[in-house]
PDB file of C-alpha atoms in Angstrom:
ATOM      1  CA  MET A 153     -30.672 -97.028 234.269  1.00 74.00           C
ATOM      2  CA  SER A 154     -29.144 -94.883 236.939  1.00 88.00           C
ATOM      3  CA  THR A 155     -30.155 -91.675 238.403  1.00 95.00           C
ATOM      4  CA  ILE A 156     -27.446 -89.339 237.803  1.00 97.00           C
ATOM      5  CA  ALA A 157     -26.351 -85.845 238.941  1.00 96.00           C
ATOM      6  CA  VAL A 158     -23.830 -83.755 236.784  1.00 96.00           C
ATOM      7  CA  LEU A 159     -22.502 -80.907 238.686  1.00 95.00           C
ATOM      8  CA  GLY A 160     -21.225 -78.259 236.125  1.00 92.00           C
ATOM      9  CA  ASN A 161     -22.781 -77.639 232.903  1.00 90.00           C
ATOM     10  CA  GLY A 162     -19.928 -76.332 230.976  1.00 92.00           C
ATOM     11  CA  ARG A 163     -18.633 -78.247 227.798  1.00 95.00           C
ATOM     12  CA  VAL A 164     -17.474 -81.216 229.853  1.00 96.00           C
ATOM     13  CA  GLY A 165     -20.485 -81.471 232.098  1.00 96.00           C
ATOM     14  CA  GLY A 166     -23.026 -80.768 229.044  1.00 95.00           C
ATOM     15  CA  ASN A 167     -21.341 -83.280 226.824  1.00 97.00           C
ATOM     16  CA  LEU A 168     -21.553 -85.808 229.700  1.00 98.00           C
ATOM     17  CA  ALA A 169     -25.318 -85.166 230.474  1.00 97.00           C
ATOM     18  CA  ALA A 170     -26.263 -85.341 226.889  1.00 97.00           C
ATOM     19  CA  ALA A 171     -24.545 -88.655 226.260  1.00 98.00           C
ATOM     20  CA  LEU A 172     -25.624 -89.997 229.419  1.00 97.00           C
ATOM     21  CA  THR A 173     -29.399 -89.144 228.821  1.00 97.00           C
ATOM     22  CA  ARG A 174     -29.179 -90.600 225.356  1.00 97.00           C
ATOM     23  CA  ALA A 175     -27.749 -93.838 226.873  1.00 96.00           C
ATOM     24  CA  GLY A 176     -31.142 -94.105 228.893  1.00 96.00           C
ATOM     25  CA  HIS A 177     -30.133 -92.567 232.368  1.00 96.00           C
ATOM     26  CA  GLU A 178     -32.157 -90.133 234.189  1.00 96.00           C
ATOM     27  CA  VAL A 179     -29.878 -87.047 234.369  1.00 96.00           C
ATOM     28  CA  THR A 180     -29.860 -83.871 236.459  1.00 94.00           C
ATOM     29  CA  VAL A 181     -27.579 -81.134 235.846  1.00 93.00           C
ATOM     30  CA  ALA A 182     -26.622 -78.297 238.387  1.00 89.00           C
ATOM     31  CA  ASP A 183     -24.966 -74.990 236.857  1.00 72.00           C
ATOM     32  CA  ARG A 184     -21.178 -74.666 237.095  1.00 55.00           C
ATOM     33  CA  THR A 185     -21.750 -71.643 239.204  1.00 60.00           C
ATOM     34  CA  PRO A 186     -21.844 -72.962 242.902  1.00 57.00           C
ATOM     35  CA  GLY A 187     -25.270 -72.867 244.329  1.00 59.00           C
ATOM     36  CA  ALA A 188     -25.883 -74.662 247.486  1.00 61.00           C
ATOM     37  CA  ALA A 189     -29.397 -75.271 247.016  1.00 67.00           C
ATOM     38  CA  ALA A 190     -29.157 -76.620 243.571  1.00 75.00           C
ATOM     39  CA  ASP A 191     -26.225 -78.699 244.185  1.00 83.00           C
ATOM     40  CA  ALA A 192     -27.729 -80.312 247.180  1.00 86.00           C
ATOM     41  CA  ASP A 193     -31.072 -81.026 245.535  1.00 86.00           C
ATOM     42  CA  ALA A 194     -29.218 -82.678 242.476  1.00 88.00           C
ATOM     43  CA  ALA A 195     -26.797 -84.715 244.901  1.00 91.00           C
ATOM     44  CA  ARG A 196     -29.667 -85.857 247.251  1.00 90.00           C
ATOM     45  CA  ARG A 197     -31.613 -87.440 244.466  1.00 89.00           C
ATOM     46  CA  ALA A 198     -28.890 -89.232 242.753  1.00 95.00           C
ATOM     47  CA  ARG A 199     -27.123 -92.554 242.997  1.00 95.00           C
ATOM     48  CA  ILE A 200     -24.242 -91.332 241.055  1.00 98.00           C
ATOM     49  CA  VAL A 201     -22.680 -87.805 240.975  1.00 97.00           C
ATOM     50  CA  ILE A 202     -20.311 -86.512 238.375  1.00 98.00           C
ATOM     51  CA  ASN A 203     -17.862 -83.870 239.263  1.00 97.00           C
ATOM     52  CA  ALA A 204     -17.466 -81.748 236.203  1.00 96.00           C
ATOM     53  CA  THR A 205     -16.927 -78.331 238.017  1.00 94.00           C
ATOM     54  CA  PRO A 206     -13.824 -76.228 237.300  1.00 93.00           C
ATOM     55  CA  GLY A 207     -11.209 -78.167 239.348  1.00 94.00           C
ATOM     56  CA  ALA A 208      -9.959 -75.046 241.337  1.00 94.00           C
ATOM     57  CA  GLY A 209     -13.332 -74.743 243.262  1.00 93.00           C
ATOM     58  CA  SER A 210     -14.457 -78.417 243.325  1.00 96.00           C
ATOM     59  CA  LEU A 211     -13.036 -79.343 246.861  1.00 97.00           C
ATOM     60  CA  GLU A 212     -14.936 -76.582 248.449  1.00 95.00           C
ATOM     61  CA  ARG A 213     -17.986 -76.964 246.609  1.00 93.00           C
ATOM     62  CA  LEU A 214     -18.236 -80.890 246.951  1.00 96.00           C
ATOM     63  CA  ALA A 215     -17.187 -80.718 250.570  1.00 96.00           C
ATOM     64  CA  ALA A 216     -20.267 -78.501 251.437  1.00 94.00           C
ATOM     65  CA  LEU A 217     -22.424 -81.691 250.271  1.00 95.00           C
ATOM     66  CA  ARG A 218     -21.040 -84.242 252.630  1.00 95.00           C
ATOM     67  CA  ASP A 219     -24.442 -85.330 253.946  1.00 95.00           C
ATOM     68  CA  GLU A 220     -25.966 -85.338 250.293  1.00 95.00           C
ATOM     69  CA  LEU A 221     -22.990 -87.287 249.038  1.00 97.00           C
ATOM     70  CA  ARG A 222     -23.072 -90.124 251.589  1.00 96.00           C
ATOM     71  CA  SER A 223     -22.745 -93.547 250.199  1.00 96.00           C
ATOM     72  CA  THR A 224     -22.904 -91.912 246.556  1.00 97.00           C
ATOM     73  CA  VAL A 225     -20.568 -92.853 243.748  1.00 98.00           C
ATOM     74  CA  LEU A 226     -18.669 -89.609 243.044  1.00 98.00           C
ATOM     75  CA  VAL A 227     -17.044 -89.643 239.516  1.00 98.00           C
ATOM     76  CA  ASP A 228     -14.397 -86.929 239.414  1.00 98.00           C
ATOM     77  CA  VAL A 229     -13.380 -85.962 235.974  1.00 98.00           C
ATOM     78  CA  SER A 230     -11.937 -82.651 236.776  1.00 97.00           C
ATOM     79  CA  ASN A 231      -8.323 -81.439 237.114  1.00 97.00           C
ATOM     80  CA  ALA A 232      -7.329 -79.090 239.644  1.00 97.00           C
ATOM     81  CA  THR A 233      -4.799 -76.407 238.123  1.00 96.00           C
ATOM     82  CA  THR A 234      -3.739 -72.936 237.991  1.00 94.00           C
ATOM     83  CA  ASP A 235      -4.180 -71.251 234.597  1.00 91.00           C
ATOM     84  CA  GLY A 236      -1.515 -69.625 232.507  1.00 89.00           C
ATOM     85  CA  PRO A 237      -1.948 -66.212 230.613  1.00 90.00           C
ATOM     86  CA  ASP A 238      -3.595 -67.975 227.587  1.00 89.00           C
ATOM     87  CA  GLY A 239      -6.224 -69.682 229.880  1.00 88.00           C
ATOM     88  CA  LEU A 240      -4.576 -73.157 229.787  1.00 91.00           C
ATOM     89  CA  PRO A 241      -3.264 -75.110 232.520  1.00 93.00           C
ATOM     90  CA  ALA A 242      -0.045 -74.157 233.820  1.00 94.00           C
ATOM     91  CA  ASP A 243       0.689 -75.915 237.185  1.00 96.00           C
ATOM     92  CA  LEU A 244      -0.883 -78.480 239.563  1.00 97.00           C
ATOM     93  CA  LEU A 245      -3.204 -76.949 242.326  1.00 96.00           C
ATOM     94  CA  TYR A 246      -2.150 -79.836 244.730  1.00 97.00           C
ATOM     95  CA  PRO A 247       1.288 -80.942 244.018  1.00 94.00           C
ATOM     96  CA  GLY A 248       2.166 -84.354 245.451  1.00 94.00           C
ATOM     97  CA  SER A 249      -1.633 -85.272 245.909  1.00 97.00           C
ATOM     98  CA  SER A 250      -4.558 -84.697 243.585  1.00 98.00           C
ATOM     99  CA  LEU A 251      -8.017 -83.309 243.557  1.00 98.00           C
ATOM    100  CA  ALA A 252      -9.346 -86.900 244.137  1.00 98.00           C
ATOM    101  CA  GLU A 253      -7.482 -87.582 247.103  1.00 98.00           C
ATOM    102  CA  ARG A 254      -8.632 -84.238 248.575  1.00 98.00           C
ATOM    103  CA  LEU A 255     -12.197 -85.089 247.756  1.00 98.00           C
ATOM    104  CA  GLN A 256     -11.993 -88.529 249.364  1.00 98.00           C
ATOM    105  CA  GLU A 257     -10.421 -87.227 252.649  1.00 98.00           C
ATOM    106  CA  ALA A 258     -13.232 -84.485 252.630  1.00 98.00           C
ATOM    107  CA  LEU A 259     -15.933 -86.973 251.929  1.00 98.00           C
ATOM    108  CA  PRO A 260     -14.887 -90.246 253.704  1.00 98.00           C
ATOM    109  CA  ASP A 261     -18.566 -91.903 253.239  1.00 98.00           C
ATOM    110  CA  THR A 262     -18.576 -91.164 249.431  1.00 98.00           C
ATOM    111  CA  HIS A 263     -17.013 -93.374 246.826  1.00 98.00           C
ATOM    112  CA  VAL A 264     -14.672 -91.326 244.699  1.00 98.00           C
ATOM    113  CA  VAL A 265     -13.742 -92.628 241.489  1.00 98.00           C
ATOM    114  CA  LYS A 266     -11.229 -90.658 238.977  1.00 98.00           C
ATOM    115  CA  THR A 267     -11.683 -91.252 235.417  1.00 98.00           C
ATOM    116  CA  LEU A 268     -11.914 -89.468 231.977  1.00 98.00           C
ATOM    117  CA  ASN A 269      -9.398 -86.650 233.182  1.00 98.00           C
ATOM    118  CA  THR A 270      -6.646 -87.633 230.622  1.00 97.00           C
ATOM    119  CA  MET A 271      -8.268 -86.555 227.208  1.00 96.00           C
ATOM    120  CA  LEU A 272     -10.087 -83.479 225.673  1.00 96.00           C
ATOM    121  CA  PHE A 273     -13.677 -83.443 226.378  1.00 96.00           C
ATOM    122  CA  PRO A 274     -15.071 -84.785 223.048  1.00 97.00           C
ATOM    123  CA  VAL A 275     -13.205 -87.924 223.628  1.00 98.00           C
ATOM    124  CA  MET A 276     -15.096 -88.760 226.841  1.00 98.00           C
ATOM    125  CA  THR A 277     -18.368 -89.462 225.009  1.00 98.00           C
ATOM    126  CA  ASP A 278     -16.883 -90.500 221.526  1.00 97.00           C
ATOM    127  CA  PRO A 279     -13.795 -92.480 222.149  1.00 98.00           C
ATOM    128  CA  ALA A 280     -13.992 -94.273 218.849  1.00 97.00           C
ATOM    129  CA  ALA A 281     -13.664 -91.256 216.870  1.00 96.00           C
ATOM    130  CA  LEU A 282      -9.930 -91.265 217.435  1.00 96.00           C
ATOM    131  CA  ASP A 283      -7.699 -93.141 214.929  1.00 94.00           C
ATOM    132  CA  ARG A 284      -6.290 -95.178 217.900  1.00 94.00           C
ATOM    133  CA  ALA A 285      -7.852 -96.808 220.968  1.00 95.00           C
ATOM    134  CA  PRO A 286      -7.657 -94.424 223.755  1.00 97.00           C
ATOM    135  CA  THR A 287      -7.403 -95.368 227.530  1.00 98.00           C
ATOM    136  CA  ALA A 288      -9.705 -94.250 230.245  1.00 98.00           C
ATOM    137  CA  PHE A 289      -8.092 -94.933 233.587  1.00 98.00           C
ATOM    138  CA  LEU A 290     -10.007 -95.613 236.986  1.00 98.00           C
ATOM    139  CA  SER A 291      -8.645 -94.864 240.466  1.00 98.00           C
ATOM    140  CA  GLY A 292     -10.462 -95.412 243.672  1.00 98.00           C
ATOM    141  CA  GLU A 293     -10.811 -97.442 246.865  1.00 98.00           C
ATOM    142  CA  ALA A 294     -14.212 -99.072 246.390  1.00 97.00           C
ATOM    143  CA  PRO A 295     -14.218-101.930 243.679  1.00 98.00           C
ATOM    144  CA  ARG A 296     -18.020-101.900 243.372  1.00 98.00           C
ATOM    145  CA  ALA A 297     -17.891 -98.151 242.912  1.00 98.00           C
ATOM    146  CA  LYS A 298     -15.297 -98.638 240.091  1.00 98.00           C
ATOM    147  CA  GLN A 299     -17.465-101.387 238.638  1.00 98.00           C
ATOM    148  CA  THR A 300     -20.231 -98.900 238.479  1.00 98.00           C
ATOM    149  CA  VAL A 301     -18.129 -96.519 236.815  1.00 98.00           C
ATOM    150  CA  ARG A 302     -16.784 -99.001 234.372  1.00 98.00           C
ATOM    151  CA  GLU A 303     -20.565 -99.612 233.353  1.00 97.00           C
ATOM    152  CA  LEU A 304     -21.050 -95.953 232.714  1.00 98.00           C
ATOM    153  CA  LEU A 305     -18.026 -95.704 230.420  1.00 98.00           C
ATOM    154  CA  THR A 306     -19.417 -98.585 228.543  1.00 98.00           C
ATOM    155  CA  ASP A 307     -22.628 -96.638 227.988  1.00 97.00           C
ATOM    156  CA  LEU A 308     -20.330 -93.832 226.600  1.00 98.00           C
ATOM    157  CA  GLY A 309     -18.825 -96.224 224.101  1.00 98.00           C
ATOM    158  CA  TRP A 310     -15.748 -97.446 225.830  1.00 98.00           C
ATOM    159  CA  TYR A 311     -14.691-100.901 225.185  1.00 97.00           C
ATOM    160  CA  ASN A 312     -13.849-102.774 228.299  1.00 97.00           C
ATOM    161  CA  GLU A 313     -10.358-103.433 226.890  1.00 96.00           C
ATOM    162  CA  TRP A 314      -9.914 -99.685 226.592  1.00 97.00           C
ATOM    163  CA  ILE A 315     -10.317 -99.159 230.495  1.00 98.00           C
ATOM    164  CA  THR A 316      -7.499 -99.612 232.866  1.00 98.00           C
ATOM    165  CA  ASP A 317      -7.829 -99.866 236.616  1.00 98.00           C
ATOM    166  CA  LEU A 318      -4.873 -98.376 238.250  1.00 98.00           C
ATOM    167  CA  GLY A 319      -5.788 -99.002 241.841  1.00 98.00           C
ATOM    168  CA  GLY A 320      -6.720 -97.001 244.819  1.00 98.00           C
ATOM    169  CA  ILE A 321      -7.174 -93.098 244.961  1.00 98.00           C
ATOM    170  CA  ARG A 322      -3.730 -92.344 245.357  1.00 98.00           C
ATOM    171  CA  THR A 323      -3.056 -93.209 241.704  1.00 98.00           C
ATOM    172  CA  ALA A 324      -5.096 -90.187 240.557  1.00 98.00           C
ATOM    173  CA  ARG A 325      -2.222 -88.171 241.283  1.00 97.00           C
ATOM    174  CA  ALA A 326      -0.596 -89.572 238.157  1.00 97.00           C
ATOM    175  CA  THR A 327      -3.451 -89.205 235.991  1.00 98.00           C
ATOM    176  CA  GLU A 328      -4.052 -85.796 237.149  1.00 97.00           C
ATOM    177  CA  ALA A 329      -0.297 -84.751 236.439  1.00 96.00           C
ATOM    178  CA  ALA A 330      -0.927 -85.600 232.780  1.00 95.00           C
ATOM    179  CA  ILE A 331      -2.918 -82.556 232.389  1.00 94.00           C
ATOM    180  CA  LEU A 332       0.281 -80.718 232.052  1.00 94.00           C
ATOM    181  CA  PHE A 333       0.741 -82.297 228.656  1.00 92.00           C
ATOM    182  CA  VAL A 334      -2.529 -80.612 227.542  1.00 91.00           C
ATOM    183  CA  PRO A 335      -1.359 -77.212 226.864  1.00 92.00           C
ATOM    184  CA  HIS A 336       1.678 -78.099 225.037  1.00 94.00           C
ATOM    185  CA  VAL A 337      -0.236 -80.558 222.799  1.00 94.00           C
ATOM    186  CA  ILE A 338      -2.977 -77.941 222.047  1.00 93.00           C
ATOM    187  CA  ARG A 339      -0.318 -75.254 221.206  1.00 92.00           C
ATOM    188  CA  SER A 340       1.556 -77.695 218.937  1.00 94.00           C
ATOM    189  CA  SER A 341      -1.454 -79.183 216.902  1.00 92.00           C
ATOM    190  CA  GLY A 342      -4.536 -76.961 217.888  1.00 92.00           C
ATOM    191  CA  PHE A 343      -7.741 -77.911 219.813  1.00 90.00           C
ATOM    192  CA  VAL A 344      -7.980 -81.344 218.142  1.00 94.00           C
ATOM    193  CA  PRO A 345      -9.469 -84.227 220.100  1.00 95.00           C
ATOM    194  CA  PHE A 346      -6.835 -86.313 221.693  1.00 95.00           C
ATOM    195  CA  ALA A 347      -6.374 -88.806 224.789  1.00 96.00           C
ATOM    196  CA  ILE A 348      -3.608 -90.710 226.507  1.00 94.00           C
ATOM    197  CA  SER A 349      -3.454 -94.101 225.648  1.00 94.00           C
ATOM    198  CA  ILE A 350      -1.491 -97.074 226.829  1.00 93.00           C
ATOM    199  CA  ALA A 351       0.026 -98.991 223.779  1.00 88.00           C
ATOM    200  CA  ARG A 352       0.525-102.709 224.227  1.00 84.00           C
TER     201      ARG A 352
END
């Protein structure tokens, strides 16, 4: 069992918090609206912090928690984008980089691991519901932190063979760019759970 703080209680954060609680973890949730006191309190007491806040404001919000996040594993599941007129992602906020890289730069004493950002949120906690095996990618600099996240994914129903370690945090720019698929798939097929998968 781990002590986990989920920052953001929208569909993504709420879904993850509920699933991790069912898996036996001690989970605290901070509202998706930035609040210095609530964020700091949740982060200070957790060994693992999950960033499920809206990606456009994540960097500023988490950078303010530099002391609280020291030596913590920060699981970043957000994508930083600008929105189109229909509210769906339009463009990357950090082209040529990624939110995960910016977070690691702003939080040098935190172990940032990018994952679960290449799928619609229901798949994060129920990957076996899809007809074909999805892929969860890991990007990060610290092997032990990535192992911790791999174990969390297992608790969420991910088989080890469905998890692919891409390497360092710089690889997160590739998975974050995959968000540009999402609006086109949704407009084509509707809001039906899907994920990117590596077929071998």
